[in-house]
């Protein structure tokens, strides 16, 4: 069985072909660098670029995997959350291909997809999952692959957004997470103490907007280097993410901790989780670097998971895009 997955929720066009065991036979991501000069993603430009790039990407991935389009058994694409114009390009393409070839189509939740990057790893349950990206910061209780129960989210900015805004403040590029992470390696994380809003580790909720204001005031006062401010900011955010996730993991006697989303590329976040999980004898799952960012392998694995749960699982042809997700239990399939 071969599945073709498409991801176009934001500014990355991604396509992958997977086999029934979740192995990636071929995968490509095309990142739209044009947004960096605008200091953030411009939705109109993003959707137009997906329109241009996606057909070529699909052709290349099919060639790389040695598969022809009519050998694809299932089509999957991200339905949301994300930018409507961007989502429409990938979703419409996958739907149209499925209808034309008489194959099933699955619309996939992008948040569930990020977490399903670990779907074919040896995860033991119960687990606790942290989804941390440019748009989301969420902790889930995970009794099995079929249930991601939301414990808490952010009240304002997402962690990745806070990284991006801090980078913008210091006149660095977009997206800023990687740049801050690199600068922080040469900075002193103890140079100043930044506030930790909603800092109680027992509260599985986050707030980053107060931190953003504090960072701005410190930067505008002008007595700190980019390296030191990056290090202090990174430490504050990582401490919040790790302490809250590990508290829930301990409380729920988790055997595994899953981390996913763009910010899971952060080197301090990865080493801190590694240290804390080793200390408690819990298994840690962080994606390989190329799968921390938006990719289509995660979309494909989420679709395979839905099919494993119900071999007849599919989305209706009326399946629409959605900009935000407001549920309590996260599931891969969008109808
Ligand atoms: O998951 P993702 O690719 O897109 C969304 O679904 O949002 O995440 C992108 C986010 C951006 O905010 C980016 O700055 C952040 O991930 N990011 C990082 C790092 N690499 C990417 N944040 C902190 N440290 C990094 N090394
Ligand atoms: Zn994402």
mmCIF file of C-alpha atoms and ligand atoms in Angstrom:
data_model
loop_
_atom_site.group_PDB
_atom_site.id
_atom_site.type_symbol
_atom_site.label_atom_id
_atom_site.label_comp_id
_atom_site.label_asym_id
_atom_site.label_seq_id
_atom_site.Cartn_x
_atom_site.Cartn_y
_atom_site.Cartn_z
ATOM 1 C CA UNK A 1 0.000 0.000 0.000
ATOM 2 C CA UNK A 2 1.293 3.468 -0.863
ATOM 3 C CA UNK A 3 0.055 6.721 0.571
ATOM 4 C CA UNK A 4 0.760 10.193 -0.770
ATOM 5 C CA UNK A 5 0.694 12.970 1.841
ATOM 6 C CA UNK A 6 0.644 16.735 1.290
ATOM 7 C CA UNK A 7 1.289 19.541 3.791
ATOM 8 C CA UNK A 8 0.673 23.219 2.935
ATOM 9 C CA UNK A 9 -0.630 24.721 6.185
ATOM 10 C CA UNK A 10 1.766 27.669 6.329
ATOM 11 C CA UNK A 11 4.900 28.543 4.336
ATOM 12 C CA UNK A 12 6.366 25.082 3.682
ATOM 13 C CA UNK A 13 5.143 22.972 0.749
ATOM 14 C CA UNK A 14 5.824 19.329 1.620
ATOM 15 C CA UNK A 15 5.036 16.009 -0.055
ATOM 16 C CA UNK A 16 5.863 12.422 0.941
ATOM 17 C CA UNK A 17 5.110 8.885 -0.209
ATOM 18 C CA UNK A 18 4.844 6.329 2.621
ATOM 19 C CA UNK A 19 4.376 2.570 2.766
ATOM 20 C CA UNK A 20 1.818 0.880 5.062
ATOM 21 C CA UNK A 21 4.359 0.684 7.924
ATOM 22 C CA UNK A 22 4.877 4.448 8.009
ATOM 23 C CA UNK A 23 8.265 4.348 6.273
ATOM 24 C CA UNK A 24 9.006 7.336 4.096
ATOM 25 C CA UNK A 25 9.830 6.156 0.559
ATOM 26 C CA UNK A 26 10.510 9.722 -0.570
ATOM 27 C CA UNK A 27 9.917 13.144 0.946
ATOM 28 C CA UNK A 28 10.582 16.749 -0.036
ATOM 29 C CA UNK A 29 10.017 20.125 1.611
ATOM 30 C CA UNK A 30 10.206 23.465 -0.176
ATOM 31 C CA UNK A 31 10.507 26.399 2.225
ATOM 32 C CA UNK A 32 9.366 29.838 1.086
ATOM 33 C CA UNK A 33 12.327 32.050 1.994
ATOM 34 C CA UNK A 34 10.643 35.180 0.586
ATOM 35 C CA UNK A 35 8.811 35.761 3.896
ATOM 36 C CA UNK A 36 12.012 36.470 5.840
ATOM 37 C CA UNK A 37 12.265 39.938 4.283
ATOM 38 C CA UNK A 38 8.708 40.695 5.500
ATOM 39 C CA UNK A 39 9.433 39.650 9.109
ATOM 40 C CA UNK A 40 6.640 37.044 9.025
ATOM 41 C CA UNK A 41 4.510 34.937 6.692
ATOM 42 C CA UNK A 42 2.435 36.913 4.147
ATOM 43 C CA UNK A 43 -0.611 34.638 3.545
ATOM 44 C CA UNK A 44 -1.350 35.837 0.009
ATOM 45 C CA UNK A 45 2.244 35.195 -1.118
ATOM 46 C CA UNK A 46 2.313 31.831 0.688
ATOM 47 C CA UNK A 47 -0.781 30.437 -1.072
ATOM 48 C CA UNK A 48 0.386 31.615 -4.497
ATOM 49 C CA UNK A 49 3.784 29.967 -4.018
ATOM 50 C CA UNK A 50 2.177 26.672 -2.937
ATOM 51 C CA UNK A 51 0.173 26.825 -6.171
ATOM 52 C CA UNK A 52 3.381 27.121 -8.216
ATOM 53 C CA UNK A 53 5.601 24.714 -6.286
ATOM 54 C CA UNK A 54 3.281 21.860 -5.310
ATOM 55 C CA UNK A 55 2.818 20.173 -8.744
ATOM 56 C CA UNK A 56 6.593 19.994 -9.282
ATOM 57 C CA UNK A 57 7.166 18.681 -5.765
ATOM 58 C CA UNK A 58 4.572 15.937 -6.241
ATOM 59 C CA UNK A 59 6.127 14.879 -9.534
ATOM 60 C CA UNK A 60 9.615 14.752 -7.955
ATOM 61 C CA UNK A 61 8.496 12.752 -4.914
ATOM 62 C CA UNK A 62 6.658 10.248 -7.107
ATOM 63 C CA UNK A 63 9.792 9.859 -9.255
ATOM 64 C CA UNK A 64 12.067 9.490 -6.208
ATOM 65 C CA UNK A 65 9.818 6.819 -4.698
ATOM 66 C CA UNK A 66 9.492 4.979 -8.012
ATOM 67 C CA UNK A 67 5.709 5.292 -7.869
ATOM 68 C CA UNK A 68 3.282 6.472 -10.540
ATOM 69 C CA UNK A 69 0.259 8.511 -9.518
ATOM 70 C CA UNK A 70 -2.163 5.664 -10.288
ATOM 71 C CA UNK A 71 -0.202 3.353 -7.947
ATOM 72 C CA UNK A 72 -1.124 5.576 -4.973
ATOM 73 C CA UNK A 73 -3.794 3.867 -2.849
ATOM 74 C CA UNK A 74 -4.630 6.706 -0.419
ATOM 75 C CA UNK A 75 -4.302 10.498 -0.540
ATOM 76 C CA UNK A 76 -3.923 12.638 2.593
ATOM 77 C CA UNK A 77 -3.521 16.379 3.106
ATOM 78 C CA UNK A 78 -3.551 18.804 6.016
ATOM 79 C CA UNK A 79 -7.007 20.362 6.469
ATOM 80 C CA UNK A 80 -6.097 22.674 9.374
ATOM 81 C CA UNK A 81 -5.286 24.485 11.530
ATOM 82 C CA UNK A 82 -3.331 26.913 9.381
ATOM 83 C CA UNK A 83 -3.650 29.674 6.792
ATOM 84 C CA UNK A 84 -6.818 29.155 4.745
ATOM 85 C CA UNK A 85 -5.330 30.096 1.365
ATOM 86 C CA UNK A 86 -2.322 27.825 1.911
ATOM 87 C CA UNK A 87 -4.385 24.894 3.190
ATOM 88 C CA UNK A 88 -6.790 25.132 0.232
ATOM 89 C CA UNK A 89 -3.984 24.462 -2.255
ATOM 90 C CA UNK A 90 -2.828 21.129 -0.755
ATOM 91 C CA UNK A 91 -6.271 19.976 0.359
ATOM 92 C CA UNK A 92 -7.867 20.670 -3.032
ATOM 93 C CA UNK A 93 -5.042 18.963 -4.881
ATOM 94 C CA UNK A 94 -5.257 15.790 -2.759
ATOM 95 C CA UNK A 95 -9.060 15.707 -2.911
ATOM 96 C CA UNK A 96 -9.077 16.154 -6.681
ATOM 97 C CA UNK A 97 -6.481 13.396 -7.198
ATOM 98 C CA UNK A 98 -8.453 11.021 -4.956
ATOM 99 C CA UNK A 99 -11.728 11.718 -6.779
ATOM 100 C CA UNK A 100 -10.117 11.416 -10.217
ATOM 101 C CA UNK A 101 -8.459 8.075 -9.371
ATOM 102 C CA UNK A 102 -11.332 6.705 -7.253
ATOM 103 C CA UNK A 103 -9.137 6.408 -4.125
ATOM 104 C CA UNK A 104 -9.878 7.385 -0.498
ATOM 105 C CA UNK A 105 -8.952 10.826 0.766
ATOM 106 C CA UNK A 106 -8.125 11.790 4.368
ATOM 107 C CA UNK A 107 -8.080 15.397 5.614
ATOM 108 C CA UNK A 108 -5.609 15.578 8.510
ATOM 109 C CA UNK A 109 -5.304 17.756 11.610
ATOM 110 C CA UNK A 110 -1.880 19.452 11.533
ATOM 111 C CA UNK A 111 -1.468 19.321 15.335
ATOM 112 C CA UNK A 112 -2.192 15.595 15.476
ATOM 113 C CA UNK A 113 0.183 15.181 12.532
ATOM 114 C CA UNK A 114 3.108 16.787 14.392
ATOM 115 C CA UNK A 115 2.628 14.324 17.272
ATOM 116 C CA UNK A 116 2.140 11.354 14.931
ATOM 117 C CA UNK A 117 5.705 11.740 13.674
ATOM 118 C CA UNK A 118 6.386 9.316 16.565
ATOM 119 C CA UNK A 119 3.586 6.909 15.525
ATOM 120 C CA UNK A 120 5.918 4.110 14.432
ATOM 121 C CA UNK A 121 8.406 4.477 17.309
ATOM 122 C CA UNK A 122 8.315 2.191 20.359
ATOM 123 C CA UNK A 123 6.177 4.495 22.501
ATOM 124 C CA UNK A 124 4.873 2.985 25.724
ATOM 125 C CA UNK A 125 1.705 4.329 27.314
ATOM 126 C CA UNK A 126 0.573 6.238 29.236
ATOM 127 C CA UNK A 127 2.482 9.112 27.661
ATOM 128 C CA UNK A 128 2.519 12.884 27.960
ATOM 129 C CA UNK A 129 3.014 15.005 24.826
ATOM 130 C CA UNK A 130 4.236 18.559 24.322
ATOM 131 C CA UNK A 131 3.377 20.188 21.002
ATOM 132 C CA UNK A 132 5.440 23.322 20.625
ATOM 133 C CA UNK A 133 5.491 25.235 17.348
ATOM 134 C CA UNK A 134 5.096 28.675 15.825
ATOM 135 C CA UNK A 135 1.338 28.622 16.401
ATOM 136 C CA UNK A 136 0.790 26.237 19.335
ATOM 137 C CA UNK A 137 2.013 25.318 22.803
ATOM 138 C CA UNK A 138 -0.016 22.431 24.192
ATOM 139 C CA UNK A 139 0.387 19.609 26.716
ATOM 140 C CA UNK A 140 -1.615 16.401 26.186
ATOM 141 C CA UNK A 141 -2.296 13.311 28.241
ATOM 142 C CA UNK A 142 -1.928 10.329 25.913
ATOM 143 C CA UNK A 143 -3.395 6.999 27.095
ATOM 144 C CA UNK A 144 -3.023 5.479 23.594
ATOM 145 C CA UNK A 145 -2.533 6.550 19.978
ATOM 146 C CA UNK A 146 -6.289 7.062 19.734
ATOM 147 C CA UNK A 147 -6.534 9.693 22.455
ATOM 148 C CA UNK A 148 -4.705 12.969 22.836
ATOM 149 C CA UNK A 149 -6.467 14.715 25.718
ATOM 150 C CA UNK A 150 -5.639 18.404 26.040
ATOM 151 C CA UNK A 151 -4.378 19.380 29.507
ATOM 152 C CA UNK A 152 -3.433 22.969 28.771
ATOM 153 C CA UNK A 153 -2.459 25.447 26.103
ATOM 154 C CA UNK A 154 -1.182 29.008 25.839
ATOM 155 C CA UNK A 155 -3.344 31.949 26.813
ATOM 156 C CA UNK A 156 -1.651 34.252 24.304
ATOM 157 C CA UNK A 157 1.468 33.752 22.153
ATOM 158 C CA UNK A 158 2.884 30.349 21.227
ATOM 159 C CA UNK A 159 6.466 29.539 22.258
ATOM 160 C CA UNK A 160 7.736 29.654 18.650
ATOM 161 C CA UNK A 161 5.976 32.973 18.136
ATOM 162 C CA UNK A 162 7.778 34.326 21.227
ATOM 163 C CA UNK A 163 11.105 33.210 19.726
ATOM 164 C CA UNK A 164 10.198 34.860 16.406
ATOM 165 C CA UNK A 165 9.124 38.137 18.051
ATOM 166 C CA UNK A 166 12.261 38.281 20.196
ATOM 167 C CA UNK A 167 14.409 37.794 17.092
ATOM 168 C CA UNK A 168 12.489 40.518 15.268
ATOM 169 C CA UNK A 169 12.968 42.886 18.212
ATOM 170 C CA UNK A 170 16.737 42.413 17.995
ATOM 171 C CA UNK A 171 16.665 42.988 14.222
ATOM 172 C CA UNK A 172 17.405 39.338 13.396
ATOM 173 C CA UNK A 173 15.710 37.377 10.585
ATOM 174 C CA UNK A 174 12.508 35.328 10.348
ATOM 175 C CA UNK A 175 11.873 32.630 11.529
ATOM 176 C CA UNK A 176 13.862 33.587 14.593
ATOM 177 C CA UNK A 177 13.898 30.413 16.715
ATOM 178 C CA UNK A 178 16.974 28.904 15.099
ATOM 179 C CA UNK A 179 18.867 32.228 15.145
ATOM 180 C CA UNK A 180 18.149 32.798 18.852
ATOM 181 C CA UNK A 181 19.112 29.198 19.597
ATOM 182 C CA UNK A 182 22.472 29.660 17.862
ATOM 183 C CA UNK A 183 23.213 33.033 19.485
ATOM 184 C CA UNK A 184 22.277 31.618 22.893
ATOM 185 C CA UNK A 185 25.066 29.043 22.634
ATOM 186 C CA UNK A 186 27.572 31.903 23.130
ATOM 187 C CA UNK A 187 25.611 33.795 25.776
ATOM 188 C CA UNK A 188 25.288 33.710 29.559
ATOM 189 C CA UNK A 189 21.823 32.415 30.516
ATOM 190 C CA UNK A 190 22.272 33.846 34.032
ATOM 191 C CA UNK A 191 23.087 37.412 32.958
ATOM 192 C CA UNK A 192 19.600 38.616 33.928
ATOM 193 C CA UNK A 193 16.492 36.989 35.352
ATOM 194 C CA UNK A 194 13.464 37.373 33.085
ATOM 195 C CA UNK A 195 9.926 36.880 34.450
ATOM 196 C CA UNK A 196 8.336 33.423 34.043
ATOM 197 C CA UNK A 197 4.632 34.147 33.504
ATOM 198 C CA UNK A 198 2.315 31.370 34.747
ATOM 199 C CA UNK A 199 5.518 29.874 36.107
ATOM 200 C CA UNK A 200 3.914 27.374 38.501
ATOM 201 C CA UNK A 201 4.871 23.980 37.103
ATOM 202 C CA UNK A 202 1.565 22.493 38.322
ATOM 203 C CA UNK A 203 -0.354 24.683 35.857
ATOM 204 C CA UNK A 204 -0.290 23.067 32.395
ATOM 205 C CA UNK A 205 -1.008 26.431 30.772
ATOM 206 C CA UNK A 206 1.366 28.984 29.311
ATOM 207 C CA UNK A 207 1.583 32.724 28.744
ATOM 208 C CA UNK A 208 4.420 34.309 26.803
ATOM 209 C CA UNK A 209 3.205 37.860 26.125
ATOM 210 C CA UNK A 210 4.480 39.260 29.461
ATOM 211 C CA UNK A 211 7.872 37.725 28.765
ATOM 212 C CA UNK A 212 7.872 39.393 25.357
ATOM 213 C CA UNK A 213 7.287 42.795 26.987
ATOM 214 C CA UNK A 214 10.041 42.159 29.558
ATOM 215 C CA UNK A 215 12.479 41.215 26.786
ATOM 216 C CA UNK A 216 11.618 44.409 24.904
ATOM 217 C CA UNK A 217 12.251 46.595 27.961
ATOM 218 C CA UNK A 218 15.599 44.915 28.656
ATOM 219 C CA UNK A 219 16.651 45.235 25.011
ATOM 220 C CA UNK A 220 15.595 48.897 24.772
ATOM 221 C CA UNK A 221 17.581 49.712 27.943
ATOM 222 C CA UNK A 222 20.582 48.759 25.784
ATOM 223 C CA UNK A 223 22.972 47.123 28.283
ATOM 224 C CA UNK A 224 22.826 43.545 27.052
ATOM 225 C CA UNK A 225 24.308 41.693 24.087
ATOM 226 C CA UNK A 226 22.230 39.714 21.596
ATOM 227 C CA UNK A 227 23.969 36.550 22.815
ATOM 228 C CA UNK A 228 23.176 37.110 26.490
ATOM 229 C CA UNK A 229 19.563 38.158 25.893
ATOM 230 C CA UNK A 230 19.067 35.143 23.608
ATOM 231 C CA UNK A 231 20.526 32.821 26.257
ATOM 232 C CA UNK A 232 18.356 34.253 29.062
ATOM 233 C CA UNK A 233 15.230 34.176 26.904
ATOM 234 C CA UNK A 234 15.863 30.620 25.688
ATOM 235 C CA UNK A 235 16.474 29.395 29.234
ATOM 236 C CA UNK A 236 13.262 31.014 30.524
ATOM 237 C CA UNK A 237 11.099 29.499 27.761
ATOM 238 C CA UNK A 238 12.723 26.051 27.967
ATOM 239 C CA UNK A 239 12.434 25.934 31.773
ATOM 240 C CA UNK A 240 8.690 26.641 31.477
ATOM 241 C CA UNK A 241 8.140 24.033 28.747
ATOM 242 C CA UNK A 242 10.181 21.311 30.445
ATOM 243 C CA UNK A 243 9.045 21.839 34.051
ATOM 244 C CA UNK A 244 5.336 21.862 33.155
ATOM 245 C CA UNK A 245 5.558 18.842 30.858
ATOM 246 C CA UNK A 246 7.639 16.820 33.323
ATOM 247 C CA UNK A 247 5.305 17.684 36.199
ATOM 248 C CA UNK A 248 2.356 16.239 34.233
ATOM 249 C CA UNK A 249 4.446 13.229 33.208
ATOM 250 C CA UNK A 250 5.248 12.515 36.871
ATOM 251 C CA UNK A 251 1.677 13.086 38.034
ATOM 252 C CA UNK A 252 0.292 10.708 35.393
ATOM 253 C CA UNK A 253 3.083 8.114 35.871
ATOM 254 C CA UNK A 254 3.948 8.441 32.187
ATOM 255 C CA UNK A 255 6.272 5.890 30.633
ATOM 256 C CA UNK A 256 7.012 8.098 27.615
ATOM 257 C CA UNK A 257 7.336 11.801 26.878
ATOM 258 C CA UNK A 258 6.643 12.930 23.292
ATOM 259 C CA UNK A 259 7.841 16.304 22.004
ATOM 260 C CA UNK A 260 7.026 17.652 18.525
ATOM 261 C CA UNK A 261 6.672 20.869 16.505
ATOM 262 C CA UNK A 262 9.180 23.412 15.183
ATOM 263 C CA UNK A 263 10.498 24.456 18.611
ATOM 264 C CA UNK A 264 11.433 20.820 19.348
ATOM 265 C CA UNK A 265 14.513 21.619 17.213
ATOM 266 C CA UNK A 266 15.770 23.806 20.065
ATOM 267 C CA UNK A 267 19.053 22.426 21.383
ATOM 268 C CA UNK A 268 18.497 23.431 25.025
ATOM 269 C CA UNK A 269 14.953 22.042 24.973
ATOM 270 C CA UNK A 270 16.210 18.715 23.644
ATOM 271 C CA UNK A 271 19.073 18.411 26.141
ATOM 272 C CA UNK A 272 16.881 19.476 29.088
ATOM 273 C CA UNK A 273 14.189 16.914 28.239
ATOM 274 C CA UNK A 274 16.867 14.282 27.755
ATOM 275 C CA UNK A 275 18.303 15.013 31.217
ATOM 276 C CA UNK A 276 14.909 15.056 32.976
ATOM 277 C CA UNK A 277 13.620 11.889 31.293
ATOM 278 C CA UNK A 278 16.799 9.943 32.059
ATOM 279 C CA UNK A 279 16.558 11.021 35.701
ATOM 280 C CA UNK A 280 13.008 9.652 35.938
ATOM 281 C CA UNK A 281 13.510 6.543 33.764
ATOM 282 C CA UNK A 282 11.015 7.762 31.162
ATOM 283 C CA UNK A 283 11.499 7.235 27.415
ATOM 284 C CA UNK A 284 11.867 10.478 25.448
ATOM 285 C CA UNK A 285 10.745 10.867 21.830
ATOM 286 C CA UNK A 286 11.930 13.965 19.954
ATOM 287 C CA UNK A 287 11.765 14.046 16.140
ATOM 288 C CA UNK A 288 14.907 13.932 13.991
ATOM 289 C CA UNK A 289 15.760 17.531 13.044
ATOM 290 C CA UNK A 290 14.233 17.357 9.556
ATOM 291 C CA UNK A 291 10.902 16.274 11.074
ATOM 292 C CA UNK A 292 10.723 19.026 13.702
ATOM 293 C CA UNK A 293 9.612 21.482 11.019
ATOM 294 C CA UNK A 294 6.451 21.125 8.958
ATOM 295 C CA UNK A 295 6.726 18.032 6.754
ATOM 296 C CA UNK A 296 4.457 15.569 4.969
ATOM 297 C CA UNK A 297 5.736 12.384 6.630
ATOM 298 C CA UNK A 298 3.904 13.367 9.826
ATOM 299 C CA UNK A 299 0.706 13.908 7.800
ATOM 300 C CA UNK A 300 1.102 10.487 6.204
ATOM 301 C CA UNK A 301 1.670 8.762 9.554
ATOM 302 C CA UNK A 302 -1.387 10.456 11.067
ATOM 303 C CA UNK A 303 -3.455 9.222 8.107
ATOM 304 C CA UNK A 304 -2.086 5.671 8.479
ATOM 305 C CA UNK A 305 -2.919 5.788 12.177
ATOM 306 C CA UNK A 306 -6.524 6.729 11.379
ATOM 307 C CA UNK A 307 -6.681 3.846 8.895
ATOM 308 C CA UNK A 308 -5.216 1.410 11.427
ATOM 309 C CA UNK A 309 -7.955 2.430 13.825
ATOM 310 C CA UNK A 310 -10.628 2.068 11.138
ATOM 311 C CA UNK A 311 -9.651 0.641 7.733
ATOM 312 C CA UNK A 312 -12.602 2.483 6.163
ATOM 313 C CA UNK A 313 -11.648 5.857 7.633
ATOM 314 C CA UNK A 314 -11.915 8.698 5.141
ATOM 315 C CA UNK A 315 -12.994 12.327 4.906
ATOM 316 C CA UNK A 316 -16.043 13.480 2.994
ATOM 317 C CA UNK A 317 -15.533 15.252 -0.303
ATOM 318 C CA UNK A 318 -16.972 18.326 1.437
ATOM 319 C CA UNK A 319 -14.069 18.269 3.965
ATOM 320 C CA UNK A 320 -13.080 21.895 4.470
ATOM 321 C CA UNK A 321 -10.069 23.790 5.770
ATOM 322 C CA UNK A 322 -10.156 25.184 9.315
ATOM 323 C CA UNK A 323 -7.967 28.008 10.670
ATOM 324 C CA UNK A 324 -7.956 27.037 14.369
ATOM 325 C CA UNK A 325 -8.532 23.970 16.507
ATOM 326 C CA UNK A 326 -10.603 24.372 19.675
ATOM 327 C CA UNK A 327 -11.303 20.820 20.837
ATOM 328 C CA UNK A 328 -10.379 18.882 23.951
ATOM 329 C CA UNK A 329 -9.534 15.550 22.333
ATOM 330 C CA UNK A 330 -7.243 15.720 19.336
ATOM 331 C CA UNK A 331 -7.752 13.180 16.575
ATOM 332 C CA UNK A 332 -5.921 12.858 13.238
ATOM 333 C CA UNK A 333 -8.929 12.770 10.935
ATOM 334 C CA UNK A 334 -10.914 15.812 9.858
ATOM 335 C CA UNK A 335 -14.313 15.191 8.252
HETATM 336 O O1 LIG B 1 6.048 23.466 13.438
HETATM 337 P P1 LIG B 1 6.557 24.616 12.657
HETATM 338 O O2 LIG B 1 7.519 24.345 11.518
HETATM 339 O O3 LIG B 1 5.383 25.462 12.066
HETATM 340 C C1 LIG B 1 4.187 25.640 12.774
HETATM 341 O O4 LIG B 1 3.307 24.747 12.674
HETATM 342 O O5 LIG B 1 4.120 26.661 13.484
HETATM 343 O O6 LIG B 1 7.254 25.609 13.710
HETATM 344 C C2 LIG B 1 7.883 26.810 13.330
HETATM 345 C C3 LIG B 1 8.414 27.489 14.596
HETATM 346 C C4 LIG B 1 8.902 28.916 14.338
HETATM 347 O O7 LIG B 1 8.311 29.774 15.303
HETATM 348 C C5 LIG B 1 10.413 28.804 14.548
HETATM 349 O O8 LIG B 1 11.024 30.006 15.028
HETATM 350 C C6 LIG B 1 10.493 27.701 15.569
HETATM 351 O O9 LIG B 1 9.524 26.772 15.149
HETATM 352 N N1 LIG B 1 11.832 27.083 15.638
HETATM 353 C C7 LIG B 1 12.630 27.128 16.731
HETATM 354 C C8 LIG B 1 13.848 26.484 16.385
HETATM 355 N N2 LIG B 1 13.737 26.065 15.083
HETATM 356 C C9 LIG B 1 12.494 26.439 14.648
HETATM 357 N N3 LIG B 1 12.420 27.658 17.955
HETATM 358 C C10 LIG B 1 13.410 27.548 18.848
HETATM 359 N N4 LIG B 1 14.600 26.957 18.583
HETATM 360 C C11 LIG B 1 14.859 26.409 17.379
HETATM 361 N N5 LIG B 1 16.042 25.818 17.136
HETATM 362 ZN ZN1 LIG B 2 3.594 22.891 12.267
#
